[in-house]
Amino acid sequence: MAELWDGLREAIRLILSGDSYLRDVAFRTIVVSGSATLFAMAAGVPLGYWLARGRFRGRTLLLSAVNTGMGMPPVVVGLVVWLMLVRSGPLGGLDLIYTQRAMVIAQFIIAVPLVVGFTAAAMQALPEHLPDLLAVLGAGRLRTLWLLSREANLGLLAAIMAGFGAVVSEVGASMTVGGNIQGSTRVLTTAIVTETSRGQNDRAIGLGIVLLAMAFAVNLVLTLVQQRRLR
Amino acid sequence: MRLARLLALAVLPFIFAAVSACSGDDSATFKPTPASTPTAAPTPTPTFGSVPHNVGGSMILATTTSTVDSGLLDDLVPLFTKITGTEVKVIGVGTGAALDMGAKGDADAVLVHAPASEKKFVDSGDLIDGKLVMHNDFIIVGPASDPAKVKGLKDLKAALAAVASFGPFISRGDDSGTHKKELELWTTAKIDLKTVKNREETGQGMGATLNIADQKSGYTLTDRGTFLALKKNLKLTILFEGDLSLLNIYHVYAVNPARHGGVKNAQAEAFVAFMVAPEIQKLIGDFKKAEFGEPLFIADAGKAEDAVGR
Amino acid sequence: MEVRFQDVRFLRGARCILEVPSLKFAQGRVTALLGPNGAGKSTILRLIAALERPTAGTVWLDGASASPARPTRAKVAFAFQDAVFITGTVRSNLDLALRLRDLPGEERATRIAAVAEACGIAPLLDRNAHGLSGGESQRANLARALCLQAPLTLLDEPLAGLDGPARQQLLRELPSLLRTFAATTILVTHDRDEALRLADDLVVLIEGRVRAAGVKRDVFRSPPDAETAEFLGYSVVSSLEDGLAIAPGALRIGEGDVTFDLTVEAVADLGARRELSGWIAGTRVALPLDDGAAVPGVGSVMLVSAPRTAVVRW
């Protein structure tokens, strides 16, 4: 219990002092997880729409695969990506291992099934003839996707929050493919692991509180947007 | 279109983030302050004549978590980068994993402290140009009350037997250098693991393991450096030290480019030269001496292997 | 715009939904596509709007085949049976339709004002499109199609879901609305009365096949078979000779061109009038009973007749 209070005090001290280690790690967390989520939305929303509305063989199979993918352990994704990108692996020549880009790739893979799943559910809930209506009105594919996304925006905002929440809080993949290198690939979650393994529990809890505060801030903005839309 | 504007505002930081991530600049704008306090006495600017300059590029250094946690590399690596222009990706994993990375060519240089395990990779030719760098030592710590009566014993075997018969003993159990050393010690003392009273494996780092030993008033084997760093938060004290078997000896190797095509050999050799350069050896010897009152590491470059610690 | 179906077949899975070897919708006219539910009427509209592709054959729009390409789509306005709107006001929904036709702002505003006035939805323009009543949303749906003033206007059950007075009102207004805003119109309905009031031409579709097509009067007066006649409201008396049908509302008590024996079943008092129902050779028929006339006994046989033009034989 005392350690939790210590952690809270440490968190406040870190934030108020503008500690540069914290700023470095927190900024990188936003950059990596934010861009991974953005890319996952760019790929996942059209895929989710196609899955929801398309009529093709094997659609149910694909939907099940996506739902399974939502529960995929991030550490497993990290291991597979690591095996691909490491020097001795098939894509070793790309020199991507232990870089931020590798972390974005791994987090992208983790987030996509979530985004696709949530988007598909949101699109399926739309009125049945809405895509047809937009088609006959003459909306092109991109325009249709945009308009439908606006209609399904509650579900899509849930998709962003789910995707971001999953990747900003995961540690296994980020650790494995990023290497937790200070000043280069260390993010909040991997920094917490480092502090814990060194026995610095109060710093670990402090960083944890910062991470929670950051995730809360992002979700607050998104929820505000979502709730305004309802009105 | 208020919604559009709101969404654009919300998405803008993410777009900025994406661009940052893609620009290939891995270090964020902020550079963290080094973890340790700078050494006290000002020294004349070293010339580092033995270390190649203008090497450039980047390399991967596989080392152990305890080496990273000691903070030594936080001081040395930026200096290396300044001299050679080479970016170093320091990957801290278990000893086994670090040696494995060397064996597969997933790292360019390896810095570890498990000579018995290293031999295999030297013999196979995967690790070349190995140099002795430094050593620190392991100590046995336990509760101040010392129910097993370890304190005062002069013989390592006797101390181990005392701990084994009383317990509890907290082990790293994570295949790290410390863990391997612990197993080695039990074997040499001819003590069967199963007979060690209340032996538990935490599977975690040294700091976490010390915390657990502290909670359970147990005994554990730890490197001096980590203990010194955490001493103020622990109720454990040093109960046995000094035996030659407790030495923790560090070597640095380059990964053989003949066996693994993609390794950055020029950078790795520069790192090897750097670690044994006289100026760096002095820095190693002075590391955290002011903070703890005693040195964390003893620099050994150039010595014969069996002269270490005597 | 003239629409032509050539050797069209449409299959869904193994089922043949439509088989239309030849069908023409004349330019500049209102054609009602009439048939029971599930006949395939909506499918015909979807094929014209290129929302589906025929399994075989071609649908021609003014000599070019129907396609989802933008220029072709721009010529067709389609009001679906269920009125779907995007989130926003009625005005923004109409505006979207016009924006997608690349019309400039001023013209969009003018058109919206004009069609809203004509369709009676001007006070609804700034209301949330999802908060409208059934009748209001049907009108808004219609207005959205009409404001496009397309060469071809497709309406799928434009009076669906409307009850009593609302339906009657829109039914009265539609012909002039179509004359003002639509060039060629094809409207789908299962309601005979609607079809007869609104259309110039009639196409009867039953179970995926065209049973009759042509000018309303010709189709109505000469149904080609019993099934079509029955759908058009005729009383088909099957057991008499080979095939005979009596046009709806044609029967009267007493002498006439063609006479029948009616076995009285009941007299119903419908408030403003009375209706006599009975059997002509096993087929149930109904005809009006004057206020002054005496009520015949149940089971009694009466002489009833219909004009020559109202009786069809095959």
PDB file of C-alpha atoms in Angstrom, chain C residues 50-303:
ATOM      1  CA  ALA C  50     -27.354  -0.996 -62.101  1.00  0.00           C
ATOM      2  CA  LEU C  51     -27.446  -2.065 -58.457  1.00  0.00           C
ATOM      3  CA  GLU C  52     -27.563  -5.598 -59.787  1.00  0.00           C
ATOM      4  CA  ARG C  53     -26.301  -7.125 -62.994  1.00  0.00           C
ATOM      5  CA  PRO C  54     -28.513  -9.407 -65.062  1.00  0.00           C
ATOM      6  CA  THR C  55     -27.393 -13.016 -65.170  1.00  0.00           C
ATOM      7  CA  ALA C  56     -28.129 -12.932 -68.890  1.00  0.00           C
ATOM      8  CA  GLY C  57     -29.279 -10.295 -71.356  1.00  0.00           C
ATOM      9  CA  THR C  58     -28.987  -6.502 -71.331  1.00  0.00           C
ATOM     10  CA  VAL C  59     -30.870  -3.549 -69.925  1.00  0.00           C
ATOM     11  CA  TRP C  60     -30.696  -0.582 -72.312  1.00  0.00           C
ATOM     12  CA  LEU C  61     -31.041   3.030 -71.217  1.00  0.00           C
ATOM     13  CA  ASP C  62     -31.454   5.151 -74.352  1.00  0.00           C
ATOM     14  CA  GLY C  63     -29.262   2.799 -76.333  1.00  0.00           C
ATOM     15  CA  ALA C  64     -26.477   2.523 -73.714  1.00  0.00           C
ATOM     16  CA  SER C  65     -26.392  -0.436 -71.398  1.00  0.00           C
ATOM     17  CA  ALA C  66     -27.205   0.200 -67.750  1.00  0.00           C
ATOM     18  CA  SER C  67     -24.015   0.538 -65.735  1.00  0.00           C
ATOM     19  CA  PRO C  68     -22.809   1.805 -62.347  1.00  0.00           C
ATOM     20  CA  ALA C  69     -20.608   4.400 -64.079  1.00  0.00           C
ATOM     21  CA  ARG C  70     -21.124   7.903 -62.800  1.00  0.00           C
ATOM     22  CA  PRO C  71     -22.419   9.499 -66.007  1.00  0.00           C
ATOM     23  CA  THR C  72     -25.058   6.792 -66.377  1.00  0.00           C
ATOM     24  CA  ARG C  73     -26.029   6.945 -62.721  1.00  0.00           C
ATOM     25  CA  ALA C  74     -26.424  10.703 -63.034  1.00  0.00           C
ATOM     26  CA  LYS C  75     -29.355  10.142 -65.374  1.00  0.00           C
ATOM     27  CA  VAL C  76     -31.356   8.027 -62.928  1.00  0.00           C
ATOM     28  CA  ALA C  77     -33.153   9.132 -59.754  1.00  0.00           C
ATOM     29  CA  PHE C  78     -34.275   6.324 -57.438  1.00  0.00           C
ATOM     30  CA  ALA C  79     -36.523   6.574 -54.382  1.00  0.00           C
ATOM     31  CA  PHE C  80     -36.308   3.347 -52.375  1.00  0.00           C
ATOM     32  CA  GLN C  81     -39.243   1.778 -50.640  1.00  0.00           C
ATOM     33  CA  ASP C  82     -37.780   2.340 -47.185  1.00  0.00           C
ATOM     34  CA  ALA C  83     -36.809   5.991 -46.865  1.00  0.00           C
ATOM     35  CA  VAL C  84     -33.152   6.085 -45.775  1.00  0.00           C
ATOM     36  CA  PHE C  85     -31.442   9.286 -44.775  1.00  0.00           C
ATOM     37  CA  ILE C  86     -27.991  10.247 -43.575  1.00  0.00           C
ATOM     38  CA  THR C  87     -27.627  11.965 -40.235  1.00  0.00           C
ATOM     39  CA  GLY C  88     -28.575  15.609 -40.539  1.00  0.00           C
ATOM     40  CA  THR C  89     -31.480  17.779 -41.562  1.00  0.00           C
ATOM     41  CA  VAL C  90     -33.846  17.096 -44.418  1.00  0.00           C
ATOM     42  CA  ARG C  91     -32.234  20.011 -46.207  1.00  0.00           C
ATOM     43  CA  SER C  92     -28.751  18.488 -45.879  1.00  0.00           C
ATOM     44  CA  ASN C  93     -30.035  15.217 -47.308  1.00  0.00           C
ATOM     45  CA  LEU C  94     -31.477  16.937 -50.350  1.00  0.00           C
ATOM     46  CA  ASP C  95     -28.348  19.028 -50.606  1.00  0.00           C
ATOM     47  CA  LEU C  96     -26.154  15.926 -50.629  1.00  0.00           C
ATOM     48  CA  ALA C  97     -28.098  14.446 -53.532  1.00  0.00           C
ATOM     49  CA  LEU C  98     -27.649  17.647 -55.514  1.00  0.00           C
ATOM     50  CA  ARG C  99     -23.997  18.052 -54.542  1.00  0.00           C
ATOM     51  CA  LEU C 100     -23.274  14.583 -55.853  1.00  0.00           C
ATOM     52  CA  ARG C 101     -24.630  15.823 -59.195  1.00  0.00           C
ATOM     53  CA  ASP C 102     -22.079  18.645 -59.089  1.00  0.00           C
ATOM     54  CA  LEU C 103     -24.655  21.406 -58.942  1.00  0.00           C
ATOM     55  CA  PRO C 104     -23.455  24.793 -57.675  1.00  0.00           C
ATOM     56  CA  GLY C 105     -24.673  26.155 -54.344  1.00  0.00           C
ATOM     57  CA  GLU C 106     -27.154  28.685 -55.633  1.00  0.00           C
ATOM     58  CA  GLU C 107     -28.884  26.255 -57.905  1.00  0.00           C
ATOM     59  CA  ARG C 108     -29.039  23.683 -55.150  1.00  0.00           C
ATOM     60  CA  ALA C 109     -30.795  26.167 -52.881  1.00  0.00           C
ATOM     61  CA  THR C 110     -33.285  27.079 -55.600  1.00  0.00           C
ATOM     62  CA  ARG C 111     -34.116  23.485 -56.404  1.00  0.00           C
ATOM     63  CA  ILE C 112     -34.524  22.513 -52.785  1.00  0.00           C
ATOM     64  CA  ALA C 113     -36.889  25.406 -52.170  1.00  0.00           C
ATOM     65  CA  ALA C 114     -38.940  24.552 -55.258  1.00  0.00           C
ATOM     66  CA  VAL C 115     -39.321  20.844 -54.630  1.00  0.00           C
ATOM     67  CA  ALA C 116     -39.915  21.329 -50.896  1.00  0.00           C
ATOM     68  CA  GLU C 117     -42.730  23.714 -51.651  1.00  0.00           C
ATOM     69  CA  ALA C 118     -44.249  21.378 -54.210  1.00  0.00           C
ATOM     70  CA  CYS C 119     -44.004  18.290 -52.021  1.00  0.00           C
ATOM     71  CA  GLY C 120     -45.271  20.108 -48.964  1.00  0.00           C
ATOM     72  CA  ILE C 121     -42.161  19.594 -46.875  1.00  0.00           C
ATOM     73  CA  ALA C 122     -40.967  23.206 -46.689  1.00  0.00           C
ATOM     74  CA  PRO C 123     -41.561  23.419 -42.900  1.00  0.00           C
ATOM     75  CA  LEU C 124     -39.607  20.173 -42.444  1.00  0.00           C
ATOM     76  CA  LEU C 125     -36.436  21.269 -44.186  1.00  0.00           C
ATOM     77  CA  ASP C 126     -34.525  22.112 -41.037  1.00  0.00           C
ATOM     78  CA  ARG C 127     -35.816  19.189 -39.021  1.00  0.00           C
ATOM     79  CA  ASN C 128     -33.675  16.153 -38.221  1.00  0.00           C
ATOM     80  CA  ALA C 129     -34.284  13.659 -41.000  1.00  0.00           C
ATOM     81  CA  HIS C 130     -34.482  10.784 -38.565  1.00  0.00           C
ATOM     82  CA  GLY C 131     -37.202  12.449 -36.503  1.00  0.00           C
ATOM     83  CA  LEU C 132     -39.880  12.498 -39.194  1.00  0.00           C
ATOM     84  CA  SER C 133     -43.163  10.622 -39.142  1.00  0.00           C
ATOM     85  CA  GLY C 134     -43.906   7.931 -41.714  1.00  0.00           C
ATOM     86  CA  GLY C 135     -45.738  10.257 -44.060  1.00  0.00           C
ATOM     87  CA  GLU C 136     -43.188  13.040 -43.688  1.00  0.00           C
ATOM     88  CA  SER C 137     -40.256  10.786 -44.492  1.00  0.00           C
ATOM     89  CA  GLN C 138     -42.009   9.342 -47.547  1.00  0.00           C
ATOM     90  CA  ARG C 139     -42.506  12.870 -48.845  1.00  0.00           C
ATOM     91  CA  ALA C 140     -38.924  13.797 -48.085  1.00  0.00           C
ATOM     92  CA  ASN C 141     -37.742  10.633 -49.821  1.00  0.00           C
ATOM     93  CA  LEU C 142     -39.847  11.535 -52.840  1.00  0.00           C
ATOM     94  CA  ALA C 143     -38.621  15.134 -52.787  1.00  0.00           C
ATOM     95  CA  ARG C 144     -35.038  13.914 -52.794  1.00  0.00           C
ATOM     96  CA  ALA C 145     -35.644  11.910 -55.960  1.00  0.00           C
ATOM     97  CA  LEU C 146     -37.656  14.628 -57.649  1.00  0.00           C
ATOM     98  CA  CYS C 147     -35.233  17.473 -56.956  1.00  0.00           C
ATOM     99  CA  LEU C 148     -32.726  15.685 -59.182  1.00  0.00           C
ATOM    100  CA  GLN C 149     -35.032  16.198 -62.175  1.00  0.00           C
ATOM    101  CA  ALA C 150     -33.409  13.218 -63.819  1.00  0.00           C
ATOM    102  CA  PRO C 151     -34.245  11.864 -67.273  1.00  0.00           C
ATOM    103  CA  LEU C 152     -35.434   8.683 -65.539  1.00  0.00           C
ATOM    104  CA  THR C 153     -37.170   8.568 -62.165  1.00  0.00           C
ATOM    105  CA  LEU C 154     -37.706   5.261 -60.362  1.00  0.00           C
ATOM    106  CA  LEU C 155     -40.139   5.113 -57.446  1.00  0.00           C
ATOM    107  CA  ASP C 156     -40.469   1.939 -55.378  1.00  0.00           C
ATOM    108  CA  GLU C 157     -43.841   1.887 -53.573  1.00  0.00           C
ATOM    109  CA  PRO C 158     -43.998   5.667 -53.096  1.00  0.00           C
ATOM    110  CA  LEU C 159     -47.099   5.391 -50.935  1.00  0.00           C
ATOM    111  CA  ALA C 160     -45.863   2.518 -48.793  1.00  0.00           C
ATOM    112  CA  GLY C 161     -46.613   2.782 -45.118  1.00  0.00           C
ATOM    113  CA  LEU C 162     -48.994   5.685 -45.539  1.00  0.00           C
ATOM    114  CA  ASP C 163     -52.466   5.379 -44.117  1.00  0.00           C
ATOM    115  CA  GLY C 164     -55.860   6.764 -45.057  1.00  0.00           C
ATOM    116  CA  PRO C 165     -55.832  10.548 -45.499  1.00  0.00           C
ATOM    117  CA  ALA C 166     -52.061  10.857 -45.902  1.00  0.00           C
ATOM    118  CA  ARG C 167     -52.138   8.291 -48.662  1.00  0.00           C
ATOM    119  CA  GLN C 168     -55.091   9.842 -50.426  1.00  0.00           C
ATOM    120  CA  GLN C 169     -53.456  13.258 -50.312  1.00  0.00           C
ATOM    121  CA  LEU C 170     -50.150  12.168 -51.783  1.00  0.00           C
ATOM    122  CA  LEU C 171     -51.959  10.067 -54.361  1.00  0.00           C
ATOM    123  CA  ARG C 172     -53.762  13.189 -55.510  1.00  0.00           C
ATOM    124  CA  GLU C 173     -50.596  15.274 -55.644  1.00  0.00           C
ATOM    125  CA  LEU C 174     -48.284  12.788 -57.341  1.00  0.00           C
ATOM    126  CA  PRO C 175     -49.434  13.152 -60.939  1.00  0.00           C
ATOM    127  CA  SER C 176     -48.694  16.891 -61.042  1.00  0.00           C
ATOM    128  CA  LEU C 177     -45.427  16.407 -59.154  1.00  0.00           C
ATOM    129  CA  LEU C 178     -44.320  13.866 -61.715  1.00  0.00           C
ATOM    130  CA  ARG C 179     -45.300  16.142 -64.552  1.00  0.00           C
ATOM    131  CA  THR C 180     -43.248  18.985 -63.049  1.00  0.00           C
ATOM    132  CA  PHE C 181     -40.113  17.211 -61.904  1.00  0.00           C
ATOM    133  CA  ALA C 182     -39.900  13.899 -63.721  1.00  0.00           C
ATOM    134  CA  ALA C 183     -39.422  13.123 -67.410  1.00  0.00           C
ATOM    135  CA  THR C 184     -39.845   9.371 -67.655  1.00  0.00           C
ATOM    136  CA  THR C 185     -41.134   7.621 -64.555  1.00  0.00           C
ATOM    137  CA  ILE C 186     -41.316   3.965 -63.613  1.00  0.00           C
ATOM    138  CA  LEU C 187     -43.163   3.338 -60.397  1.00  0.00           C
ATOM    139  CA  VAL C 188     -43.549   0.026 -58.646  1.00  0.00           C
ATOM    140  CA  THR C 189     -46.656  -0.804 -56.692  1.00  0.00           C
ATOM    141  CA  HIS C 190     -48.741  -3.743 -55.593  1.00  0.00           C
ATOM    142  CA  ASP C 191     -51.820  -1.569 -55.362  1.00  0.00           C
ATOM    143  CA  ARG C 192     -54.086  -1.563 -58.372  1.00  0.00           C
ATOM    144  CA  ASP C 193     -55.814   1.667 -57.506  1.00  0.00           C
ATOM    145  CA  GLU C 194     -52.500   3.485 -57.226  1.00  0.00           C
ATOM    146  CA  ALA C 195     -51.330   2.128 -60.559  1.00  0.00           C
ATOM    147  CA  LEU C 196     -54.506   3.097 -62.339  1.00  0.00           C
ATOM    148  CA  ARG C 197     -54.553   6.606 -60.952  1.00  0.00           C
ATOM    149  CA  LEU C 198     -50.919   7.461 -61.584  1.00  0.00           C
ATOM    150  CA  ALA C 199     -49.868   5.636 -64.715  1.00  0.00           C
ATOM    151  CA  ASP C 200     -50.036   6.165 -68.433  1.00  0.00           C
ATOM    152  CA  ASP C 201     -48.730   2.662 -69.159  1.00  0.00           C
ATOM    153  CA  LEU C 202     -49.084  -0.532 -67.215  1.00  0.00           C
ATOM    154  CA  VAL C 203     -46.780  -3.543 -66.865  1.00  0.00           C
ATOM    155  CA  VAL C 204     -48.094  -6.519 -64.928  1.00  0.00           C
ATOM    156  CA  LEU C 205     -45.400  -8.722 -63.448  1.00  0.00           C
ATOM    157  CA  ILE C 206     -46.298 -12.004 -61.779  1.00  0.00           C
ATOM    158  CA  GLU C 207     -43.682 -14.483 -60.530  1.00  0.00           C
ATOM    159  CA  GLY C 208     -40.863 -12.936 -62.505  1.00  0.00           C
ATOM    160  CA  ARG C 209     -42.623 -12.902 -65.830  1.00  0.00           C
ATOM    161  CA  VAL C 210     -44.285 -10.033 -67.673  1.00  0.00           C
ATOM    162  CA  ARG C 211     -47.933 -10.951 -68.176  1.00  0.00           C
ATOM    163  CA  ALA C 212     -49.097  -7.794 -69.816  1.00  0.00           C
ATOM    164  CA  ALA C 213     -47.563  -4.522 -70.937  1.00  0.00           C
ATOM    165  CA  GLY C 214     -48.898  -1.535 -72.775  1.00  0.00           C
ATOM    166  CA  VAL C 215     -51.129   1.481 -72.527  1.00  0.00           C
ATOM    167  CA  LYS C 216     -53.138   1.387 -69.312  1.00  0.00           C
ATOM    168  CA  ARG C 217     -56.525   1.157 -70.942  1.00  0.00           C
ATOM    169  CA  ASP C 218     -55.519  -1.648 -73.292  1.00  0.00           C
ATOM    170  CA  VAL C 219     -53.881  -3.688 -70.573  1.00  0.00           C
ATOM    171  CA  PHE C 220     -56.734  -3.196 -68.208  1.00  0.00           C
ATOM    172  CA  ARG C 221     -59.450  -4.001 -70.658  1.00  0.00           C
ATOM    173  CA  SER C 222     -57.768  -7.060 -72.160  1.00  0.00           C
ATOM    174  CA  PRO C 223     -56.002  -9.151 -69.505  1.00  0.00           C
ATOM    175  CA  PRO C 224     -54.308 -12.050 -71.335  1.00  0.00           C
ATOM    176  CA  ASP C 225     -55.045 -14.728 -68.744  1.00  0.00           C
ATOM    177  CA  ALA C 226     -56.986 -15.496 -65.599  1.00  0.00           C
ATOM    178  CA  GLU C 227     -54.117 -14.807 -63.209  1.00  0.00           C
ATOM    179  CA  THR C 228     -53.472 -11.363 -64.603  1.00  0.00           C
ATOM    180  CA  ALA C 229     -57.161 -10.605 -64.664  1.00  0.00           C
ATOM    181  CA  GLU C 230     -57.495 -11.630 -61.048  1.00  0.00           C
ATOM    182  CA  PHE C 231     -54.649  -9.378 -60.068  1.00  0.00           C
ATOM    183  CA  LEU C 232     -56.252  -6.511 -61.913  1.00  0.00           C
ATOM    184  CA  GLY C 233     -59.331  -6.977 -59.789  1.00  0.00           C
ATOM    185  CA  TYR C 234     -61.440  -8.964 -62.122  1.00  0.00           C
ATOM    186  CA  SER C 235     -63.783 -11.584 -60.830  1.00  0.00           C
ATOM    187  CA  VAL C 236     -62.692 -14.687 -62.626  1.00  0.00           C
ATOM    188  CA  VAL C 237     -65.440 -17.167 -63.095  1.00  0.00           C
ATOM    189  CA  SER C 238     -63.484 -20.270 -63.822  1.00  0.00           C
ATOM    190  CA  SER C 239     -66.026 -22.958 -64.253  1.00  0.00           C
ATOM    191  CA  LEU C 240     -68.082 -21.142 -66.873  1.00  0.00           C
ATOM    192  CA  GLU C 241     -66.977 -22.105 -70.382  1.00  0.00           C
ATOM    193  CA  ASP C 242     -63.137 -21.930 -70.870  1.00  0.00           C
ATOM    194  CA  GLY C 243     -62.329 -18.662 -69.147  1.00  0.00           C
ATOM    195  CA  LEU C 244     -64.371 -15.668 -68.292  1.00  0.00           C
ATOM    196  CA  ALA C 245     -63.703 -12.636 -66.146  1.00  0.00           C
ATOM    197  CA  ILE C 246     -65.796  -9.697 -65.107  1.00  0.00           C
ATOM    198  CA  ALA C 247     -64.166  -6.269 -64.650  1.00  0.00           C
ATOM    199  CA  PRO C 248     -64.303  -4.890 -61.109  1.00  0.00           C
ATOM    200  CA  GLY C 249     -67.282  -2.686 -60.425  1.00  0.00           C
ATOM    201  CA  ALA C 250     -69.039  -3.710 -63.602  1.00  0.00           C
ATOM    202  CA  LEU C 251     -71.799  -5.908 -62.196  1.00  0.00           C
ATOM    203  CA  ARG C 252     -75.291  -4.490 -61.722  1.00  0.00           C
ATOM    204  CA  ILE C 253     -78.576  -5.988 -60.667  1.00  0.00           C
ATOM    205  CA  GLY C 254     -80.949  -6.632 -63.492  1.00  0.00           C
ATOM    206  CA  GLU C 255     -80.773  -7.050 -67.249  1.00  0.00           C
ATOM    207  CA  GLY C 256     -77.723  -6.163 -69.380  1.00  0.00           C
ATOM    208  CA  ASP C 257     -75.382  -7.315 -72.166  1.00  0.00           C
ATOM    209  CA  VAL C 258     -74.095 -10.377 -70.404  1.00  0.00           C
ATOM    210  CA  THR C 259     -76.213 -11.920 -67.671  1.00  0.00           C
ATOM    211  CA  PHE C 260     -75.382 -14.245 -64.782  1.00  0.00           C
ATOM    212  CA  ASP C 261     -77.231 -15.986 -62.033  1.00  0.00           C
ATOM    213  CA  LEU C 262     -76.117 -14.793 -58.614  1.00  0.00           C
ATOM    214  CA  THR C 263     -76.789 -16.795 -55.461  1.00  0.00           C
ATOM    215  CA  VAL C 264     -77.104 -14.279 -52.669  1.00  0.00           C
ATOM    216  CA  GLU C 265     -74.781 -14.662 -49.710  1.00  0.00           C
ATOM    217  CA  ALA C 266     -75.121 -11.492 -47.659  1.00  0.00           C
ATOM    218  CA  VAL C 267     -75.740  -7.790 -47.680  1.00  0.00           C
ATOM    219  CA  ALA C 268     -73.235  -5.570 -45.982  1.00  0.00           C
ATOM    220  CA  ASP C 269     -74.003  -2.086 -44.724  1.00  0.00           C
ATOM    221  CA  LEU C 270     -70.897  -0.031 -45.337  1.00  0.00           C
ATOM    222  CA  GLY C 271     -72.217   3.211 -43.915  1.00  0.00           C
ATOM    223  CA  ALA C 272     -72.450   5.320 -47.077  1.00  0.00           C
ATOM    224  CA  ARG C 273     -73.640   2.444 -49.225  1.00  0.00           C
ATOM    225  CA  ARG C 274     -74.723  -1.140 -49.162  1.00  0.00           C
ATOM    226  CA  GLU C 275     -72.929  -4.074 -50.804  1.00  0.00           C
ATOM    227  CA  LEU C 276     -74.485  -7.292 -51.972  1.00  0.00           C
ATOM    228  CA  SER C 277     -72.209 -10.322 -52.084  1.00  0.00           C
ATOM    229  CA  GLY C 278     -72.954 -13.704 -53.618  1.00  0.00           C
ATOM    230  CA  TRP C 279     -71.768 -16.501 -55.841  1.00  0.00           C
ATOM    231  CA  ILE C 280     -71.700 -16.777 -59.608  1.00  0.00           C
ATOM    232  CA  ALA C 281     -70.909 -20.362 -60.440  1.00  0.00           C
ATOM    233  CA  GLY C 282     -68.675 -20.854 -57.432  1.00  0.00           C
ATOM    234  CA  THR C 283     -66.890 -17.505 -57.655  1.00  0.00           C
ATOM    235  CA  ARG C 284     -67.628 -14.895 -55.019  1.00  0.00           C
ATOM    236  CA  VAL C 285     -68.561 -11.471 -56.359  1.00  0.00           C
ATOM    237  CA  ALA C 286     -69.795  -8.206 -54.909  1.00  0.00           C
ATOM    238  CA  LEU C 287     -71.875  -5.383 -56.324  1.00  0.00           C
ATOM    239  CA  PRO C 288     -73.584  -2.296 -54.983  1.00  0.00           C
ATOM    240  CA  LEU C 289     -77.132  -2.401 -53.707  1.00  0.00           C
ATOM    241  CA  ASP C 290     -79.141   0.826 -54.105  1.00  0.00           C
ATOM    242  CA  ASP C 291     -80.477   2.385 -50.923  1.00  0.00           C
ATOM    243  CA  GLY C 292     -84.055   1.971 -52.052  1.00  0.00           C
ATOM    244  CA  ALA C 293     -83.794  -1.617 -53.273  1.00  0.00           C
ATOM    245  CA  ALA C 294     -85.195  -4.459 -51.242  1.00  0.00           C
ATOM    246  CA  VAL C 295     -82.814  -6.845 -49.467  1.00  0.00           C
ATOM    247  CA  PRO C 296     -82.941 -10.239 -51.152  1.00  0.00           C
ATOM    248  CA  GLY C 297     -83.045 -13.363 -49.033  1.00  0.00           C
ATOM    249  CA  VAL C 298     -79.929 -15.364 -48.397  1.00  0.00           C
ATOM    250  CA  GLY C 299     -79.655 -18.213 -50.878  1.00  0.00           C
ATOM    251  CA  SER C 300     -82.039 -16.639 -53.338  1.00  0.00           C
ATOM    252  CA  VAL C 301     -80.986 -16.374 -56.961  1.00  0.00           C
ATOM    253  CA  MET C 302     -80.871 -12.987 -58.655  1.00  0.00           C
ATOM    254  CA  LEU C 303     -80.183 -11.899 -62.174  1.00  0.00           C
TER     255      LEU C 303
END
